[in-house]
Short mmCIF file of C-alpha atoms in Angstrom, two decimals:
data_model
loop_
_atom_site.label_atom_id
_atom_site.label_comp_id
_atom_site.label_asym_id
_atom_site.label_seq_id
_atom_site.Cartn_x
_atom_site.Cartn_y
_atom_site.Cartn_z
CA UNK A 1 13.15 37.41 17.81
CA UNK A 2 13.73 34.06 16.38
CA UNK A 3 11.36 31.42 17.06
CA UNK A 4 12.95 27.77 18.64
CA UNK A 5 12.85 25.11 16.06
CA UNK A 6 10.36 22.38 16.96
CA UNK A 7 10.96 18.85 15.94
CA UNK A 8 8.60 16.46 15.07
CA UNK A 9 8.39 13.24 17.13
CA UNK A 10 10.27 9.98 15.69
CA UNK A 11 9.03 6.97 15.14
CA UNK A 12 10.83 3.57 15.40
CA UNK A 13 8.44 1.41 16.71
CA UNK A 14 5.22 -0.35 14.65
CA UNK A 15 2.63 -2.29 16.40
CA UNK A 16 -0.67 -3.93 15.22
CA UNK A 17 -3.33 -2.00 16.69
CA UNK A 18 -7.03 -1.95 15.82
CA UNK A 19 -7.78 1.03 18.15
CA UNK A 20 -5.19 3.50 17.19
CA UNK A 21 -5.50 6.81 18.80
CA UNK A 22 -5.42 8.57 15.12
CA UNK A 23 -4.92 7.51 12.01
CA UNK A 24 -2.83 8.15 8.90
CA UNK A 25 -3.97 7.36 5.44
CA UNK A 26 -1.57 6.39 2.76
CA UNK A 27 -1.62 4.64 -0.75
CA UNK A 28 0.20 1.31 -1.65
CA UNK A 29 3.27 3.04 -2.67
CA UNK A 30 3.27 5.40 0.12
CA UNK A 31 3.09 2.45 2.90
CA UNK A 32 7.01 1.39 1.49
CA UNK A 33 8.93 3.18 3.76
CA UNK A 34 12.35 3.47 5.80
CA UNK A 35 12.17 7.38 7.09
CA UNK A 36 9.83 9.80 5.87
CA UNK A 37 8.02 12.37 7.82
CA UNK A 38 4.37 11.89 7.78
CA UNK A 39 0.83 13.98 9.12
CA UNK A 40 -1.41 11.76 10.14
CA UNK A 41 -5.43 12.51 9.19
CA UNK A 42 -5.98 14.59 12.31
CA UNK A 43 -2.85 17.33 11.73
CA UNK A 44 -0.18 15.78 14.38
CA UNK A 45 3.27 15.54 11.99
CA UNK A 46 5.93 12.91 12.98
CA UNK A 47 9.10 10.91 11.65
CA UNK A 48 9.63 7.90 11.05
CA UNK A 49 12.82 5.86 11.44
CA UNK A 50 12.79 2.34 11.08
CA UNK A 51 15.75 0.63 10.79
CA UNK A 52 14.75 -1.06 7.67
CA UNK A 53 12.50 -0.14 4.50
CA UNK A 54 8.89 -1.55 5.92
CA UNK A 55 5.68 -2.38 4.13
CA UNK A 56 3.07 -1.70 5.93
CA UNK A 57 -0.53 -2.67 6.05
CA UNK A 58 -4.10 -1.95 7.60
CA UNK A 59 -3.80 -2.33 11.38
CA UNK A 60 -0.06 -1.27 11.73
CA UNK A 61 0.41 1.50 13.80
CA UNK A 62 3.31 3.72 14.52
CA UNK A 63 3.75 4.13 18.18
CA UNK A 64 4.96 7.89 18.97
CA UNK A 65 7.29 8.27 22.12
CA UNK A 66 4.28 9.52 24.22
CA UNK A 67 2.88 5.98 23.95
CA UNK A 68 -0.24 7.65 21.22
CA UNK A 69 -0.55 5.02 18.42
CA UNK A 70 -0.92 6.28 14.86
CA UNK A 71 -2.49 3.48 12.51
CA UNK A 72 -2.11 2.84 8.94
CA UNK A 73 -5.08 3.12 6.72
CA UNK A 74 -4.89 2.45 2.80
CA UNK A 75 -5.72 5.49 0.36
CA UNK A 76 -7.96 5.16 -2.15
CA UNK A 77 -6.22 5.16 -5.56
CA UNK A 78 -6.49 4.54 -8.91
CA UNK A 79 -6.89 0.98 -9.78
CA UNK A 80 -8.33 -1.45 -12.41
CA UNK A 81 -10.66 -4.01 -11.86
CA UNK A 82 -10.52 -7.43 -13.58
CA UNK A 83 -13.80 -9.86 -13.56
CA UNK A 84 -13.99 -12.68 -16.24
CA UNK A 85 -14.48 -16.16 -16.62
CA UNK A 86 -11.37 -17.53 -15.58
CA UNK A 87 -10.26 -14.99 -13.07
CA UNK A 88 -6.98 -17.64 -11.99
CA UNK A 89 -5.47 -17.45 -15.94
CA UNK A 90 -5.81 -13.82 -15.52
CA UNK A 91 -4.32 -13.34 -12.38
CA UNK A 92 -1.32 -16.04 -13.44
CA UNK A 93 -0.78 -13.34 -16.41
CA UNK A 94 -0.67 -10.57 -14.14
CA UNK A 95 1.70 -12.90 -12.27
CA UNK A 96 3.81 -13.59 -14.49
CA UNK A 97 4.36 -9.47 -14.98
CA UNK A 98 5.53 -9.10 -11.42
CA UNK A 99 2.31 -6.70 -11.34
CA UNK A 100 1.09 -6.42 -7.72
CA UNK A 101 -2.55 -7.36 -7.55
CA UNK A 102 -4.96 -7.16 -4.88
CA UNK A 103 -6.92 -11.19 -4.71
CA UNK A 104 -10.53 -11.49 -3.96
CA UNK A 105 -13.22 -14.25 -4.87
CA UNK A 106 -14.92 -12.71 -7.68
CA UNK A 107 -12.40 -10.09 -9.00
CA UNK A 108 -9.08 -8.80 -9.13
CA UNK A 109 -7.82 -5.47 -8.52
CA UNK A 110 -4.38 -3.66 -10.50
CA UNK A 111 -3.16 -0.36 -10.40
CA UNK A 112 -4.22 1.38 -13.51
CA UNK A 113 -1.57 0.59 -16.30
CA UNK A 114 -2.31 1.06 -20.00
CA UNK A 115 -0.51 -1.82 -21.24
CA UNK A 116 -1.40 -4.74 -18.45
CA UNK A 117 -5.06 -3.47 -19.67
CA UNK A 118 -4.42 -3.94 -23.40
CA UNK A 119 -3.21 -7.43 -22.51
CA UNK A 120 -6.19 -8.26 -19.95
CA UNK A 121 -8.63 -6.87 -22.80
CA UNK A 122 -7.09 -9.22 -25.22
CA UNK A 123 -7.47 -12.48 -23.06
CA UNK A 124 -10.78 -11.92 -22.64
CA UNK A 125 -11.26 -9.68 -19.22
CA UNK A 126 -13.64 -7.63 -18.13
CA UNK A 127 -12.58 -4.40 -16.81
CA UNK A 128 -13.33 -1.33 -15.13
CA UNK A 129 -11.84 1.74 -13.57
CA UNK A 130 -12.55 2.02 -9.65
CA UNK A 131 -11.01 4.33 -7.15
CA UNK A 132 -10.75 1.97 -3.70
CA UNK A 133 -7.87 1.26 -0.86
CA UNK A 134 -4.99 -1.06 -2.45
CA UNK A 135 -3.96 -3.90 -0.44
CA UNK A 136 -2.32 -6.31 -2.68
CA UNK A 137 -0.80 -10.03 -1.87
CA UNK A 138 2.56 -10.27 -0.07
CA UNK A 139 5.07 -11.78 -1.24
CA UNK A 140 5.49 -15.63 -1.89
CA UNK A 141 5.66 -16.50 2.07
CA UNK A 142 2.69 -13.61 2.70
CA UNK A 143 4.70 -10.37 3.83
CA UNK A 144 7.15 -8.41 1.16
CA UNK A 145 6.77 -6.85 -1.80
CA UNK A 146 6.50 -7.37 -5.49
CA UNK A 147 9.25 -5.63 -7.37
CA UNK A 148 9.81 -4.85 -11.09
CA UNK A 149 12.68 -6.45 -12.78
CA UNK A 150 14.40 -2.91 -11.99
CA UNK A 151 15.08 -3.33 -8.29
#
């Protein structure tokens, strides 16, 4: 006897919600999405359709048909933490490198990348390896994404 084939719910809908009823966690790159389908933290799989590629961030939420709100919640990952002296030269480097970079008051955070380090290291930063959620900047008018030169 065959057994039916069982969808998954889709998606197309993304609210800001503080009090999802689950949550999924994703990293940076994983948060850059059109359709994909995704389990959230607690087991329920679902699709998601959006009509365009999305970035999400902490407090979206993907609202399922049932009305059940599935939030967004950064991974930790692999990143690189810059401190130093002049923390705006460094991050105008990084900049300038189309890097994205997560901005706080008293440090910077990268994903890890042997050659932005080797530069950093030579201008005088001090660095260390940290595994923490990665919510960089927006783009210039605060939503969007930084791209490569390769887009």
């Amino acid at each position: 006897m065959t057994q039916p084939i069982t969808q998954t719910p889709i998606c197309q809908t993304i609210v800001h919600d503080h009090h999802p009823d689950d949550t999924v966690t994703l990293t940076y790159d994983d948060r850059f999405l059109r359709r994909k389908v995704l389990t959230s933290d607690s087991g329920t799989q679902f699709t998601v359709d959006l009509e365009q590629t999305t970035s999400l961030n902490n407090g979206d939420a993907f609202v399922l048909p049932d009305g059940r709100k599935i939030g967004v919640r950064p991974a930790p990952e692999a990143l690189l933490e810059i401190t130093g002296q002049d923390l705006v030269r460094l991050a105008w480097h990084i900049g300038n490198r189309h890097m994205p970079c997560q901005v706080e008051p008293t440090r910077l955070l990268i994903q890890r990348d042997h050659v932005i380090r080797d530069m950093l290291g030579k201008l005088g930063a001090t660095l260390r390896e940290v595994d923490e959620p990665f919510t960089p900047e927006g783009g210039a008018y605060g939503h969007g994404r930084t791209h490569s030169h390769a887009h």
